[in-house]
Amino acid sequence: AKAPAAAAPLATMAAEAARWADEAIAARDPVHVRDRLGMKGCKHFAEYLDLQRLAAELGDGAARARALRAVERAAAAEAYHAFLGQREASARWREDSMSYLRALYLSGEL
């Protein structure tokens, strides 16, 4: 029987996942995720930022820069903030408000 391959160290896995999330999926663009893919943009954006933060903490030198570029783009996009003017009873407010605040918190942790 073959011996199982050694698991990749957590830092390597986090760095690879962070690069993949930046290059292969649109999570770094919350407006695109919501408008084009029909998913919760703020939630995916917060998860993206959290993954980049973890990768940076584990030694991925480029993760922080990727996340800060994404934060800058999102903050500049009027559509990212558009739901803030909606009434609290709106579906988008219910879906995005906590993730929006979480993304703000995570951007401060970078």
GROMACS .gro file of N, CA, C and O in nm, residues 20-80:
model
  244
   20TRP      N    1  -0.568   3.182  -0.583
   20TRP     CA    2  -0.677   3.131  -0.666
   20TRP      C    3  -0.800   3.221  -0.653
   20TRP      O    4  -0.863   3.255  -0.754
   21ALA      N    5  -0.834   3.261  -0.531
   21ALA     CA    6  -0.951   3.346  -0.510
   21ALA      C    7  -0.935   3.479  -0.582
   21ALA      O    8  -1.033   3.537  -0.629
   22ASP      N    9  -0.814   3.526  -0.590
   22ASP     CA   10  -0.790   3.653  -0.657
   22ASP      C   11  -0.790   3.639  -0.809
   22ASP      O   12  -0.841   3.724  -0.880
   23GLU      N   13  -0.732   3.531  -0.860
   23GLU     CA   14  -0.715   3.516  -1.004
   23GLU      C   15  -0.833   3.446  -1.073
   23GLU      O   16  -0.868   3.482  -1.185
   24ALA      N   17  -0.891   3.347  -1.009
   24ALA     CA   18  -0.985   3.260  -1.077
   24ALA      C   19  -1.132   3.290  -1.051
   24ALA      O   20  -1.218   3.249  -1.128
   25ILE      N   21  -1.161   3.357  -0.943
   25ILE     CA   22  -1.301   3.387  -0.913
   25ILE      C   23  -1.318   3.536  -0.894
   25ILE      O   24  -1.222   3.610  -0.880
   26ALA      N   25  -1.440   3.581  -0.892
   26ALA     CA   26  -1.467   3.725  -0.888
   26ALA      C   27  -1.495   3.777  -0.748
   26ALA      O   28  -1.549   3.885  -0.734
   27ALA      N   29  -1.460   3.704  -0.645
   27ALA     CA   30  -1.494   3.745  -0.508
   27ALA      C   31  -1.433   3.880  -0.472
   27ALA      O   32  -1.484   3.949  -0.384
   28ARG      N   33  -1.327   3.919  -0.541
   28ARG     CA   34  -1.264   4.048  -0.510
   28ARG      C   35  -1.348   4.165  -0.563
   28ARG      O   36  -1.318   4.280  -0.538
   29ASP      N   37  -1.454   4.135  -0.638
   29ASP     CA   38  -1.540   4.238  -0.697
   29ASP      C   39  -1.685   4.212  -0.653
   29ASP      O   40  -1.759   4.141  -0.720
   30PRO      N   41  -1.726   4.270  -0.540
   30PRO     CA   42  -1.860   4.240  -0.487
   30PRO      C   43  -1.974   4.283  -0.577
   30PRO      O   44  -2.079   4.219  -0.579
   31VAL      N   45  -1.955   4.388  -0.655
   31VAL     CA   46  -2.060   4.432  -0.746
   31VAL      C   47  -2.081   4.329  -0.856
   31VAL      O   48  -2.193   4.293  -0.890
   32HIS      N   49  -1.972   4.278  -0.911
   32HIS     CA   50  -1.979   4.174  -1.015
   32HIS      C   51  -2.047   4.047  -0.960
   32HIS      O   52  -2.133   3.989  -1.028
   33VAL      N   53  -2.010   4.008  -0.840
   33VAL     CA   54  -2.069   3.886  -0.781
   33VAL      C   55  -2.219   3.901  -0.767
   33VAL      O   56  -2.295   3.810  -0.799
   34ARG      N   57  -2.264   4.017  -0.723
   34ARG     CA   58  -2.409   4.038  -0.704
   34ARG      C   59  -2.480   4.055  -0.838
   34ARG      O   60  -2.578   3.988  -0.866
   35ASP      N   61  -2.431   4.146  -0.920
   35ASP     CA   62  -2.504   4.182  -1.042
   35ASP      C   63  -2.491   4.081  -1.154
   35ASP      O   64  -2.586   4.059  -1.230
   36ARG      N   65  -2.376   4.019  -1.169
   36ARG     CA   66  -2.355   3.927  -1.281
   36ARG      C   67  -2.375   3.781  -1.244
   36ARG      O   68  -2.419   3.702  -1.324
   37LEU      N   69  -2.337   3.745  -1.121
   37LEU     CA   70  -2.345   3.605  -1.081
   37LEU      C   71  -2.467   3.574  -0.996
   37LEU      O   72  -2.497   3.459  -0.968
   38GLY      N   73  -2.538   3.678  -0.949
   38GLY     CA   74  -2.659   3.659  -0.871
   38GLY      C   75  -2.636   3.603  -0.731
   38GLY      O   76  -2.725   3.541  -0.675
   39MET      N   77  -2.517   3.628  -0.676
   39MET     CA   78  -2.487   3.580  -0.541
   39MET      C   79  -2.467   3.700  -0.449
   39MET      O   80  -2.462   3.815  -0.494
   40LYS      N   81  -2.455   3.674  -0.322
   40LYS     CA   82  -2.437   3.781  -0.224
   40LYS      C   83  -2.296   3.839  -0.234
   40LYS      O   84  -2.199   3.781  -0.186
   41GLY      N   85  -2.286   3.955  -0.296
   41GLY     CA   86  -2.157   4.016  -0.322
   41GLY      C   87  -2.080   4.054  -0.197
   41GLY      O   88  -1.960   4.028  -0.187
   42CYS      N   89  -2.146   4.117  -0.101
   42CYS     CA   90  -2.076   4.159   0.021
   42CYS      C   91  -2.027   4.038   0.101
   42CYS      O   92  -1.917   4.042   0.156
   43LYS      N   93  -2.106   3.933   0.105
   43LYS     CA   94  -2.065   3.813   0.179
   43LYS      C   95  -1.941   3.752   0.117
   43LYS      O   96  -1.844   3.721   0.187
   44HIS      N   97  -1.941   3.736  -0.013
   44HIS     CA   98  -1.825   3.676  -0.081
   44HIS      C   99  -1.703   3.767  -0.070
   44HIS      O  100  -1.591   3.719  -0.057
   45PHE      N  101  -1.725   3.897  -0.074
   45PHE     CA  102  -1.615   3.992  -0.060
   45PHE      C  103  -1.554   3.982   0.080
   45PHE      O  104  -1.431   3.980   0.095
   46ALA      N  105  -1.638   3.972   0.182
   46ALA     CA  106  -1.586   3.958   0.319
   46ALA      C  107  -1.507   3.828   0.334
   46ALA      O  108  -1.401   3.827   0.397
   47GLU      N  109  -1.555   3.721   0.275
   47GLU     CA  110  -1.481   3.594   0.281
   47GLU      C  111  -1.348   3.605   0.208
   47GLU      O  112  -1.247   3.552   0.252
   48TYR      N  113  -1.349   3.674   0.094
   48TYR     CA  114  -1.226   3.697   0.018
   48TYR      C  115  -1.125   3.773   0.105
   48TYR      O  116  -1.008   3.736   0.114
   49LEU      N  117  -1.170   3.881   0.170
   49LEU     CA  118  -1.080   3.959   0.255
   49LEU      C  119  -1.027   3.877   0.370
   49LEU      O  120  -0.909   3.887   0.406
   50ASP      N  121  -1.112   3.795   0.430
   50ASP     CA  122  -1.070   3.711   0.542
   50ASP      C  123  -0.964   3.610   0.497
   50ASP      O  124  -0.865   3.587   0.567
   51LEU      N  125  -0.982   3.552   0.379
   51LEU     CA  126  -0.883   3.458   0.327
   51LEU      C  127  -0.750   3.528   0.299
   51LEU      O  128  -0.643   3.477   0.332
   52GLN      N  129  -0.755   3.647   0.240
   52GLN     CA  130  -0.632   3.722   0.213
   52GLN      C  131  -0.563   3.759   0.345
   52GLN      O  132  -0.439   3.751   0.357
   53ARG      N  133  -0.640   3.798   0.446
   53ARG     CA  134  -0.584   3.831   0.578
   53ARG      C  135  -0.514   3.711   0.638
   53ARG      O  136  -0.401   3.720   0.687
   54LEU      N  137  -0.578   3.594   0.633
   54LEU     CA  138  -0.519   3.472   0.686
   54LEU      C  139  -0.390   3.437   0.612
   54LEU      O  140  -0.288   3.407   0.675
   55ALA      N  141  -0.394   3.444   0.480
   55ALA     CA  142  -0.275   3.414   0.402
   55ALA      C  143  -0.162   3.509   0.436
   55ALA      O  144  -0.045   3.468   0.449
   56ALA      N  145  -0.193   3.636   0.454
   56ALA     CA  146  -0.089   3.735   0.491
   56ALA      C  147  -0.030   3.702   0.627
   56ALA      O  148   0.092   3.708   0.647
   57GLU      N  149  -0.117   3.667   0.723
   57GLU     CA  150  -0.069   3.631   0.857
   57GLU      C  151   0.022   3.509   0.855
   57GLU      O  152   0.112   3.496   0.936
   58LEU      N  153  -0.003   3.421   0.758
   58LEU     CA  154   0.076   3.298   0.748
   58LEU      C  155   0.197   3.313   0.656
   58LEU      O  156   0.265   3.215   0.626
   59GLY      N  157   0.222   3.435   0.609
   59GLY     CA  158   0.344   3.459   0.535
   59GLY      C  159   0.333   3.489   0.387
   59GLY      O  160   0.435   3.507   0.321
   60ASP      N  161   0.213   3.494   0.332
   60ASP     CA  162   0.198   3.527   0.190
   60ASP      C  163   0.215   3.679   0.176
   60ASP      O  164   0.127   3.757   0.208
   61GLY      N  165   0.332   3.719   0.129
   61GLY     CA  166   0.365   3.860   0.119
   61GLY      C  167   0.277   3.939   0.024
   61GLY      O  168   0.264   4.060   0.039
   62ALA      N  169   0.217   3.876  -0.074
   62ALA     CA  170   0.136   3.947  -0.172
   62ALA      C  171  -0.011   3.957  -0.132
   62ALA      O  172  -0.085   4.036  -0.191
   63ALA      N  173  -0.054   3.882  -0.034
   63ALA     CA  174  -0.197   3.876   0.001
   63ALA      C  175  -0.250   4.011   0.048
   63ALA      O  176  -0.359   4.052   0.010
   64ARG      N  177  -0.175   4.078   0.132
   64ARG     CA  178  -0.220   4.207   0.185
   64ARG      C  179  -0.239   4.307   0.070
   64ARG      O  180  -0.339   4.378   0.065
   65ALA      N  181  -0.144   4.312  -0.021
   65ALA     CA  182  -0.155   4.404  -0.134
   65ALA      C  183  -0.275   4.372  -0.221
   65ALA      O  184  -0.347   4.463  -0.267
   66ARG      N  185  -0.300   4.243  -0.246
   66ARG     CA  186  -0.418   4.203  -0.325
   66ARG      C  187  -0.545   4.252  -0.256
   66ARG      O  188  -0.634   4.308  -0.320
   67ALA      N  189  -0.553   4.229  -0.127
   67ALA     CA  190  -0.674   4.268  -0.053
   67ALA      C  191  -0.692   4.419  -0.051
   67ALA      O  192  -0.804   4.469  -0.069
   68LEU      N  193  -0.585   4.492  -0.031
   68LEU     CA  194  -0.596   4.638  -0.028
   68LEU      C  195  -0.639   4.695  -0.163
   68LEU      O  196  -0.717   4.790  -0.169
   69ARG      N  197  -0.591   4.636  -0.273
   69ARG     CA  198  -0.636   4.678  -0.406
   69ARG      C  199  -0.786   4.652  -0.422
   69ARG      O  200  -0.860   4.735  -0.475
   70ALA      N  201  -0.831   4.536  -0.375
   70ALA     CA  202  -0.973   4.502  -0.385
   70ALA      C  203  -1.058   4.596  -0.300
   70ALA      O  204  -1.166   4.638  -0.343
   71VAL      N  205  -1.011   4.630  -0.182
   71VAL     CA  206  -1.084   4.724  -0.095
   71VAL      C  207  -1.094   4.860  -0.163
   71VAL      O  208  -1.200   4.923  -0.163
   72GLU      N  209  -0.984   4.904  -0.220
   72GLU     CA  210  -0.983   5.034  -0.289
   72GLU      C  211  -1.084   5.036  -0.403
   72GLU      O  212  -1.160   5.132  -0.419
   73ARG      N  213  -1.087   4.929  -0.484
   73ARG     CA  214  -1.182   4.921  -0.595
   73ARG      C  215  -1.326   4.919  -0.545
   73ARG      O  216  -1.413   4.988  -0.598
   74ALA      N  217  -1.352   4.838  -0.444
   74ALA     CA  218  -1.489   4.827  -0.392
   74ALA      C  219  -1.534   4.959  -0.331
   74ALA      O  220  -1.647   5.003  -0.354
   75ALA      N  221  -1.447   5.022  -0.254
   75ALA     CA  222  -1.483   5.149  -0.190
   75ALA      C  223  -1.512   5.258  -0.291
   75ALA      O  224  -1.595   5.345  -0.267
   76ALA      N  225  -1.447   5.251  -0.407
   76ALA     CA  226  -1.467   5.352  -0.511
   76ALA      C  227  -1.593   5.326  -0.595
   76ALA      O  228  -1.639   5.415  -0.666
   77ALA      N  229  -1.648   5.206  -0.586
   77ALA     CA  230  -1.765   5.169  -0.667
   77ALA      C  231  -1.894   5.213  -0.597
   77ALA      O  232  -1.929   5.161  -0.492
   78GLU      N  233  -1.962   5.307  -0.657
   78GLU     CA  234  -2.087   5.357  -0.600
   78GLU      C  235  -2.188   5.244  -0.578
   78GLU      O  236  -2.262   5.243  -0.480
   79ALA      N  237  -2.191   5.148  -0.670
   79ALA     CA  238  -2.286   5.037  -0.660
   79ALA      C  239  -2.263   4.951  -0.536
   79ALA      O  240  -2.357   4.891  -0.484
   80TYR      N  241  -2.139   4.945  -0.488
   80TYR     CA  242  -2.109   4.866  -0.369
   80TYR      C  243  -2.181   4.924  -0.247
   80TYR      O  244  -2.224   4.851  -0.158
   0.00000   0.00000   0.00000
